[in-house]
């Protein structure tokens, strides 16, 4: 809470004038910002603007002399004159000039004088002190002075009974001081406007209605001041408001939650708000994630399935990138990865069954209404496996996936017996694994890399022409770089076997085969230049 001082108000220190503001029947007002103060001054004195004329008359030197003498006389008369604007009873009844006073360094002057000596209003020469009354005019028995930023001061005239009843802060101050004291000063008030508005809410019977149509950020500021003042009724109303309205954006949600968590020790019910972001049900996150994955994987609606796959992949990626004690339990590697691998096993088993069915010679003789559902399901399972691989690769947890895929000799054996239009989705999975190994995202063992090339490189070469022309997401350069780098991670003898097999295919198929010339050049230098073995007394490598 800002520092407070108790002080008696000394009379006759400043000259003040009343400025119109809007006041409700309950005495509540919407505190204008300093910019609004400036607008109020301009509206009340429209003659401040210099008169516009088409062409000013030409003045002689004698006229200039007379004009300067007149200005000197007028400036001296302003310094000696004293005047003060009086608020009439009718104005007080109408609320048009109710309890709003500004400090004025110069008295009010005539309209004729304003037009002759006009000085532009800037932030420096604007009045910096504002006085506000709450309730019926002239009945306040306590002054609260707020010292804001940049020398801005607001003096509130309030009623001891009202602030003492609603605010534990003011109640303690009143209890600790002499009954006849007049003023409380609050230094370094961060948000004067919200402070005044919160004090005004003490005069309102229905706080809920006052908060309707307010922004979440404004209510959070009111809640902060209400917490400092110990204004429990206002705090409860703000919490009810925050529980009922939507929070727009992650940033606003974090501000609400942090503000509410700060109030947990105050004995105010914050659970309804926190239930929006935290569940009391002790259901494991693993079960929830598994349920989400199964719903996406089993969807038969293509557009919705693809959109949700993209969203879930993005959310899991974001969750994986976050760290800290308050992060969701989905960041647990064991929980998430085990669930994903369980889905991989299910999809792979289903894919193998469908491949066996499609590879049968009699399958081509089946009517189209029988073949289409099987083929569509086979394509769906391949797409599901590719999506799960993307998730695991983002989490740097696809090592076991490479082992699982490299060991699918039966599936690779059925591959040539399935039409290329249906089987090429399988080669997309192989290509993704080679890219991941080539980029260092998948750290497989030497045996796994060798087995993966031995099992799936030839099927990939067989489908390469279709992948280039029939798969929009296929990036030839990236895939070829991944294959070449994967080959070059093997022992030199294994590199030779793979590269000679590729050379035979490339010389037959040309552009319909992956272009691994860069990897071939590296293998050639390692084999024939032999910079690491041309040493005297060379020893065999383990």
Phi, psi and omega in degrees: 000144180295155181294139181238150175226145177257130187205148175275141179280123178272137184276151173076018181277326184228156173260131188234159172219154183267138181238135184295139169219168180270129180232135180278164178301334181275357180093003180275143179225155177264110187294122177284152177282168177305329176296322179292327176301316180297318179296324180296318179297317181294323180290322183288332183237077181292342181283358176296336181285137178292142180291138179264136177226155185293309178209115181298144180293150180286132182253141175275165178303325179293323177297319179299321181294316178296320182296319179293324177296317179298319179297320179297318179296318182292320180294323178291324179292329177292320182295330183266340184280152178223126179214160182209134179282136182251136178270124181282165178295324180296321179295320178296320180295321182282347180077008182282336179228047191268106167062033178235112185234141177237142177291138183229122180280332180243142178290167180289134181244168183289163182294324181297321180290327180298323184286339183270331182229086182256127178243127182300138181277126177236175180297329183289322184262007175286148174299142186248004183234135181230138177242138184225136175250144174246149181077203181289138186299136175082003183257354181295140181239015178212136176253132175240117183254124180255126176257106183266197182283155176057034176075013181280131185233135175234128178251122181257133172256109186235181181247129182304319183297324182287309183290328179291325180288326187261339187235122176291331179296309180292326179298318179293321179295317180292325180290326184278343184255170179293142184301338184263007182291158191247334195214143171240126178253134182242112183275154173052049177286118187290321185227085185297316183301312180292326179298314180295319180297321180293320175297320178298329179294341177293341180265003183261141179277324183240093182292328182300317180293328180290332183271346181299139180071007173280156177281158179297319181297322179292319179294325177296322177293319177297319180299320180296315179292319179299323177295318179295324181276351185067035182270083190295319180300318179293320179299317180295320178294321178295320179294320176298321178296313182294331178286333187269332187265155175286151175256124186263114176091154181292325181295316179295321179298318179295322178295319180296312184296317180296322179293321182288320179299330179293339184263002183300326181278357183276354181077020178255140185293103178252358183301318180303326179285316182292336178294341178291334183242356180215136183260143176276345182286130184271046178277129183299144178297332179298318180293320180295315179297318179298320180295318179297315181298318181294322178297319181289316184293330184265001181291138178258357180267113191296311184297311180296321180296316181294320179296317181289328175296319179295318182292313181296319178299317179296316182293320178294325178294316179296318180295325180289331182279342181278156179215162178124164185290339184265008182282151182304155180291353177292345177286350175294118185299317183296315183297309185289312185293321177298320179295318181292318180293328175297320177293324177298316180297319180295314181294321181293320177297318178295320180296318180297319178297317180292322177297319178300319181292316182289329182286348179294138181300324183285349181295326180293341180273353182288151176296158186295329179290345175269321183286320186303312180300325181291314180296317179298320178293324179294317178296321180296316180295322177295319178295323178297317180295323177295321179294316179296325177295320177299319179298313182292323179294321176297329180269005182055043183226030184262011181299314181292331177296319178297320177297315181297317183287323181294335182270009182269064180293324179295316179297318178294327178290328178281342185306313182293343184269001180251138179305141185298329180297336181259330188271344187295342177295332178293321180293335175296324177293316178300315180298320180296323178293318178298319178297316180297319178292318180296331179270356182080012179280334180241117183257081181269160179287167179300317181294322180293317179297318179295317181293324179296317178293319181295324185275320194242354181292317181294316174301325178294319178297321180296328183263002191297320180297318179293321180298321181292324187255340185245359181237110185294326184276001184281126179247105188299314183297318180295318181293316181296321177297318179295318179297312181300316180294323178297318179298319184286353175277351182278164170302154187301324179296319178290324175303318183296318181297314183291316183293322177292323175295318177296319182300320178298318180289321183294323180290342178265322188258336180065237182293345177276012179230149177302138179268104183250035185296323179297315177294325179297320179295320178295314178299320180300312180297319179296326185277315189256327176283321173051062181289341186264353183243352179277069179229143174291144182059039180293147180246149179295144180274142178284000000 
